[in-house]
């Protein structure tokens, strides 16, 4: 069925006035067998977002200019709603509902709408065969969040919009990302999944969508404009079938069941991992870099699993995690124990980390690890590189020098002698360097 997006925008305008908000909430309340305020507001939010996404999609199918017009109107209506609700003084019971809305769903709606616009732009540019890997995009979103200053404003919305575009085409979101993602990402993912669930059960479009050209061709077959069947959206608010973000259904596969099992125990400890499992675990560990709220017991069980199967492929993520954690965090100890268990297999990751973080506080720990293992050219080369490229003559560099001495040998003595000769000033660092050199000489027998 073809719908003019102006009809949809008119419906959005109607429910985004102060009176429209109250009327819509009363409609939803009347449809509930048991009154629950959070459910009422979630249903209003889902209805508004469904209307907004439908209008943006219809505008996208016309042209970029129409999308820009629809975006401006939707943003204006939502801004007007929030402004009116914050300005007026309502009767006591209505004011309570308004306050809950303004402090709960309202900020989420603003954030999601910006992503829905990016979703439509990404959908318009999406080609065939480019819409499957949501896991990689979730990983990219967390990396963007971690390096937000480097990426600049709007990059996160762009990546999340790419996720939404692929979901429009039928790509499946894993439920694990709702449990481990950073709140800024999670709130968008919950909105996207709710939106897709509602598109699936409404006759607005044949979900999932095909590519832009095909969808436009479908609509050219219908002559003239068809009046929007707004009953689809009104029925949602009046007790019709639909979903809210309070209870989001997901399609699950064997990987989802595997990962969710670690929230409760170790029933999958003997399941041998494949490459996909390694990738998913790595994304989860990287998410922890920006989201400390992930269940610590879940992460510890994953580390036990990595140790059980010696998944040294996660070494890069473990090193980044160690650099972020406090030394007394139980996760630090388990991560360090896991890295040590990888032994020489972790050396390439350590080298990459050392070169990317020349002054990291983690480097003295890595130097200690390198000096404690069996001597080898690769260990000595990395230990020497960490020491020589550490930029500050401070306590941490002195600890690295002690690891050089502990490693021992003629090369260690020569390295420390050069360092002592080139030390820039007298002080505690120089004294510690002299002690390290003396220890290296005694160990070597010089």
XYZ file of C-alpha atoms in Angstrom:
446
model
C 0.000 0.000 0.000
C 1.371 3.421 -0.954
C 1.114 6.212 1.560
C 1.821 9.896 1.175
C 4.254 10.787 3.922
C 2.423 14.076 4.481
C -0.498 12.053 5.877
C 1.868 10.379 8.284
C 3.421 13.709 9.289
C -0.040 15.089 9.996
C -0.700 12.185 12.368
C 2.660 12.787 14.089
C 1.763 16.456 14.498
C -1.560 15.479 16.064
C -0.030 13.288 18.770
C 2.934 15.570 19.528
C 0.979 18.462 21.010
C 0.346 18.583 24.739
C -3.317 17.678 24.156
C -2.358 14.994 21.634
C 0.066 13.421 24.086
C -2.562 13.277 26.839
C -5.224 11.948 24.457
C -2.901 9.248 23.105
C -1.940 8.170 26.614
C -5.620 7.956 27.587
C -6.303 5.797 24.503
C -3.494 3.462 25.488
C -4.643 3.381 29.117
C -8.146 2.367 28.038
C -6.713 -0.535 26.020
C -4.769 -1.971 28.973
C -6.283 -4.675 31.163
C -3.817 -3.753 33.918
C -2.618 -0.172 34.145
C 1.167 0.178 34.113
C 2.693 3.612 33.541
C 5.981 2.403 32.061
C 4.082 0.235 29.577
C 1.809 3.141 28.658
C 4.768 5.416 27.922
C 6.613 2.638 26.080
C 3.560 2.097 23.864
C 3.311 5.829 23.112
C 7.021 5.924 22.302
C 6.821 2.883 20.027
C 3.786 4.350 18.230
C 5.499 7.703 17.676
C 8.725 6.098 16.461
C 6.824 3.771 14.122
C 5.014 6.741 12.599
C 8.243 8.741 12.302
C 10.163 5.884 10.692
C 7.292 5.203 8.298
C 7.174 8.869 7.266
C 10.957 9.026 6.819
C 10.915 5.814 4.781
C 8.127 7.039 2.493
C 9.982 10.321 2.005
C 13.212 8.427 1.248
C 11.439 6.476 -1.500
C 10.571 9.773 -3.167
C 13.843 11.729 -3.015
C 16.631 13.085 -0.830
C 14.852 16.422 -0.762
C 11.674 14.817 0.568
C 13.672 13.027 3.257
C 15.174 16.347 4.355
C 11.697 17.912 4.515
C 10.253 15.005 6.493
C 13.231 15.047 8.864
C 12.786 18.760 9.560
C 9.075 18.347 10.305
C 9.484 15.302 12.546
C 12.245 16.989 14.542
C 10.143 20.156 14.859
C 7.093 18.241 16.122
C 9.088 16.305 18.705
C 10.878 19.456 19.857
C 7.528 21.252 20.157
C 6.073 18.396 22.208
C 8.918 18.386 24.699
C 8.856 22.166 24.936
C 5.099 22.242 25.605
C 5.210 19.438 28.163
C 8.028 21.173 30.043
C 6.268 24.561 29.945
C 2.722 23.780 31.026
C 1.519 22.987 34.537
C -0.898 20.050 34.334
C -3.249 18.517 36.900
C -1.443 16.382 39.439
C -2.012 12.970 37.826
C -1.175 14.174 34.305
C 1.898 16.022 35.574
C 3.199 12.783 37.060
C 2.892 11.043 33.667
C 4.493 14.017 31.889
C 7.447 14.103 34.292
C 8.060 10.386 33.860
C 7.990 10.833 30.089
C 10.352 13.824 30.069
C 12.899 12.051 32.295
C 12.616 8.640 30.604
C 11.494 8.101 27.014
C 11.911 11.713 25.799
C 15.757 11.769 25.635
C 15.710 8.329 24.022
C 13.300 9.519 21.314
C 15.536 12.476 20.434
C 18.611 10.245 20.169
C 16.884 7.541 18.151
C 15.306 9.938 15.661
C 18.752 11.201 14.630
C 19.772 7.578 14.035
C 16.577 6.781 12.096
C 17.418 9.599 9.686
C 20.901 8.145 9.191
C 19.270 4.728 8.772
C 17.204 5.994 5.830
C 20.223 7.607 4.191
C 22.214 4.409 4.611
C 19.302 2.310 3.300
C 19.128 4.457 0.158
C 22.836 3.830 -0.504
C 22.887 0.152 0.450
C 23.641 -2.320 -2.307
C 22.782 -6.007 -2.533
C 24.864 -8.358 -0.408
C 25.942 -5.616 2.033
C 23.471 -6.207 4.808
C 24.481 -9.206 6.906
C 27.309 -8.398 9.316
C 25.703 -6.534 12.208
C 28.250 -7.925 14.689
C 31.062 -6.056 12.961
C 29.059 -2.825 12.992
C 28.298 -3.189 16.709
C 32.041 -3.566 17.214
C 32.685 -0.439 15.138
C 30.093 1.519 17.137
C 31.906 0.762 20.395
C 35.232 1.714 18.843
C 33.744 5.011 17.695
C 32.410 5.659 21.190
C 35.820 4.943 22.689
C 37.609 7.257 20.257
C 34.841 9.851 19.936
C 37.227 12.810 19.894
C 39.145 11.398 16.944
C 36.048 10.463 14.934
C 34.150 13.719 15.423
C 30.474 14.529 15.862
C 27.933 12.359 14.114
C 30.081 9.284 13.446
C 28.259 7.158 16.013
C 24.867 8.040 14.511
C 26.240 7.094 11.100
C 27.410 3.641 12.230
C 24.172 2.956 14.109
C 22.269 4.087 11.029
C 24.176 1.470 9.032
C 22.965 -1.151 11.509
C 19.385 0.059 11.107
C 19.614 0.031 7.307
C 20.725 -3.582 7.306
C 17.958 -4.476 9.727
C 15.458 -2.922 7.311
C 16.812 -5.348 4.721
C 16.335 -8.281 7.096
C 19.658 -8.585 8.939
C 19.224 -10.079 12.419
C 20.391 -8.379 15.607
C 21.833 -10.650 18.283
C 20.175 -10.329 21.710
C 23.622 -10.390 23.389
C 24.236 -6.835 22.148
C 21.288 -5.677 24.257
C 23.040 -7.055 27.338
C 26.630 -5.912 26.836
C 26.470 -2.755 24.709
C 27.168 0.699 26.095
C 23.888 2.422 27.148
C 24.096 4.968 24.300
C 24.313 2.120 21.817
C 21.910 -0.183 23.638
C 19.109 2.387 23.700
C 19.290 2.700 19.910
C 19.485 -1.050 19.355
C 16.389 -1.579 21.512
C 14.563 1.061 19.484
C 15.641 -0.488 16.193
C 14.618 -4.001 17.213
C 11.244 -2.748 18.478
C 10.751 -0.828 15.243
C 11.512 -3.888 13.108
C 9.168 -6.044 15.186
C 6.379 -3.514 14.631
C 7.083 -3.206 10.908
C 6.811 -6.996 10.740
C 3.274 -7.027 12.178
C 1.861 -3.929 10.468
C 0.767 -3.850 6.811
C 2.688 -0.641 6.173
C 5.319 -2.417 4.098
C 6.418 -5.903 3.181
C 9.158 -6.295 5.748
C 12.034 -6.894 5.172
C 12.510 -4.292 2.468
C 14.246 -4.883 -0.816
C 16.706 -2.384 -2.261
C 15.633 1.215 -2.900
C 15.184 0.811 -6.668
C 12.972 -2.260 -6.234
C 10.837 -0.604 -3.559
C 10.367 2.438 -5.768
C 9.423 0.207 -8.699
C 6.780 -1.525 -6.585
C 5.131 1.804 -5.876
C 5.208 2.972 -9.504
C 2.837 0.149 -10.311
C 0.142 1.918 -8.272
C -1.356 4.901 -10.079
C -1.882 8.063 -8.060
C -1.628 8.673 -4.335
C -3.340 6.360 -1.905
C -4.640 7.903 1.315
C -2.669 6.706 4.291
C -4.391 4.016 6.315
C -3.670 5.641 9.649
C -5.825 3.073 11.400
C -2.739 0.860 11.403
C -0.999 3.280 13.746
C -4.066 4.246 15.752
C -4.871 0.606 16.395
C -1.436 0.229 17.922
C -2.342 2.809 20.567
C -5.801 1.337 21.057
C -4.777 -2.163 22.009
C -3.876 -3.612 18.632
C -0.952 -5.953 18.069
C 2.430 -4.360 18.510
C 5.638 -4.343 20.520
C 7.361 -2.040 22.962
C 10.943 -2.008 24.188
C 9.904 -3.406 27.581
C 9.733 -6.934 26.170
C 11.622 -7.319 22.911
C 11.401 -10.628 21.045
C 14.483 -11.834 19.150
C 15.221 -14.615 16.722
C 18.033 -16.705 18.192
C 20.607 -19.073 16.741
C 23.089 -21.480 18.346
C 25.642 -18.702 18.953
C 23.107 -16.648 20.893
C 22.240 -19.596 23.123
C 25.953 -20.311 23.606
C 26.799 -16.764 24.757
C 23.723 -16.330 26.919
C 24.615 -19.561 28.697
C 27.633 -17.835 30.270
C 25.351 -15.501 32.195
C 24.210 -18.425 34.314
C 27.074 -20.913 34.392
C 29.554 -23.056 32.493
C 27.285 -25.422 30.571
C 29.085 -24.641 27.302
C 32.646 -24.909 28.623
C 33.282 -28.114 26.648
C 31.915 -26.753 23.365
C 34.834 -26.272 20.994
C 34.899 -22.727 19.540
C 34.921 -21.816 15.865
C 36.048 -18.534 14.334
C 32.635 -16.923 14.836
C 32.752 -17.618 18.578
C 36.200 -16.014 18.782
C 34.943 -12.925 16.926
C 31.893 -12.555 19.174
C 33.934 -12.921 22.373
C 36.389 -10.311 21.077
C 33.568 -7.832 20.396
C 32.219 -8.383 23.922
C 35.654 -7.768 25.483
C 36.059 -4.602 23.424
C 32.606 -3.418 24.542
C 33.848 -3.655 28.150
C 36.414 -0.970 27.326
C 33.622 1.621 27.178
C 30.959 -0.064 29.298
C 32.060 -1.020 32.836
C 28.496 -2.060 33.638
C 28.727 -5.426 31.879
C 28.092 -8.305 34.281
C 31.530 -9.124 35.735
C 30.668 -12.769 36.395
C 29.700 -13.194 32.750
C 33.047 -11.782 31.635
C 34.991 -13.950 34.078
C 33.270 -17.052 32.712
C 34.202 -16.000 29.183
C 37.845 -15.648 30.275
C 37.743 -19.141 31.763
C 36.431 -20.388 28.426
C 39.227 -18.558 26.556
C 41.778 -20.174 28.869
C 40.192 -23.601 28.449
C 40.585 -23.426 24.653
C 43.681 -21.177 24.587
C 42.053 -18.548 22.378
C 45.134 -16.384 21.940
C 43.258 -14.495 19.191
C 41.699 -12.372 21.945
C 45.119 -11.155 23.158
C 44.767 -7.677 21.620
C 41.444 -7.101 23.367
C 42.820 -8.472 26.647
C 45.771 -6.075 26.531
C 43.497 -3.089 25.922
C 41.318 -4.271 28.784
C 44.285 -4.618 31.148
C 45.309 -1.054 30.314
C 41.855 0.212 31.363
C 41.281 -1.841 34.533
C 42.400 -1.025 38.060
C 45.014 -3.474 39.298
C 42.781 -4.597 42.209
C 39.826 -5.410 39.932
C 39.202 -9.213 39.866
C 38.887 -8.926 36.103
C 42.455 -7.547 35.945
C 43.860 -10.600 37.704
C 41.953 -13.052 35.518
C 42.847 -11.172 32.336
C 46.520 -11.121 33.328
C 46.433 -14.831 34.157
C 44.843 -15.536 30.773
C 47.492 -13.517 28.933
C 50.279 -15.341 30.781
C 48.725 -18.685 29.852
C 49.088 -17.801 26.165
C 52.870 -17.471 26.680
C 54.689 -16.867 23.389
C 51.432 -16.803 21.382
C 50.631 -13.416 22.932
C 53.922 -11.785 21.849
C 52.650 -10.369 18.513
C 49.733 -8.705 20.299
C 52.095 -7.356 22.967
C 54.322 -5.857 20.292
C 51.337 -4.163 18.635
C 50.202 -2.798 21.982
C 53.666 -1.531 22.943
C 54.068 0.291 19.640
C 50.620 1.872 19.900
C 51.036 2.880 23.580
C 54.687 3.791 24.174
C 54.040 5.238 27.642
C 51.285 2.951 28.919
C 51.379 2.084 32.648
C 50.843 -1.512 31.549
C 54.313 -1.733 29.952
C 56.206 -2.468 33.206
C 53.871 -5.466 33.684
C 54.585 -6.657 30.158
C 58.321 -6.202 30.737
C 58.063 -8.346 33.869
C 56.235 -11.025 31.892
C 58.889 -10.986 29.152
C 61.778 -11.229 31.640
C 60.203 -14.147 33.512
C 59.725 -16.512 30.603
C 62.215 -18.689 28.756
C 64.801 -16.556 26.895
C 64.232 -16.111 23.176
C 65.102 -13.619 20.451
C 61.505 -12.451 20.217
C 61.191 -11.882 23.969
C 64.459 -9.977 24.183
C 63.699 -7.910 21.101
C 60.335 -6.774 22.496
C 61.682 -6.174 26.008
C 64.501 -4.031 24.632
C 62.100 -2.119 22.372
C 59.732 -1.343 25.265
C 62.626 -0.004 27.367
C 64.311 2.048 24.669
C 61.107 3.686 23.438
C 59.619 4.466 26.828
C 59.654 8.301 26.699
C 59.963 9.331 30.363
C 62.835 8.714 32.776
C 60.580 7.842 35.693
C 59.704 5.047 38.108
C 57.943 2.976 35.441
C 60.989 3.046 33.168
C 63.149 2.081 36.163
C 60.917 -0.995 36.678
C 61.390 -1.897 33.021
C 65.150 -1.583 33.528
C 64.937 -4.062 36.419
C 63.189 -6.490 34.069
C 66.081 -6.023 31.616
C 68.472 -6.924 34.454
C 66.333 -9.918 35.428
C 66.424 -11.182 31.847
C 70.245 -11.080 32.057
C 72.982 -11.739 29.544
C 75.579 -9.673 27.718
C 72.937 -7.910 25.657
C 71.105 -6.817 28.799
C 74.328 -5.420 30.330
C 75.173 -3.541 27.141
C 71.634 -2.138 26.885
C 71.713 -0.814 30.457
C 75.215 0.624 30.031
C 74.048 2.614 27.020
C 70.989 3.769 28.926
C 73.117 4.927 31.859
C 75.451 6.832 29.545
C 72.572 8.623 27.841
C 70.521 9.316 31.009
C 69.612 12.999 30.904
C 70.001 13.897 34.574
C 70.917 12.633 38.007
C 68.166 11.570 40.364
C 66.159 8.559 41.449
C 65.877 7.166 37.913
C 69.643 7.185 37.439
C 70.180 5.532 40.818
C 67.692 2.785 39.969
C 69.381 2.352 36.598
C 72.740 1.869 38.307
C 71.207 -0.776 40.578
C 69.711 -2.551 37.564
C 73.052 -2.518 35.767
C 74.846 -3.931 38.804
C 72.215 -6.695 39.098
C 72.604 -7.537 35.399
C 76.384 -7.736 35.735
C 76.175 -10.015 38.772
C 73.734 -12.312 37.010
C 75.941 -12.459 33.946
C 79.092 -12.971 36.015
C 80.876 -9.758 34.972
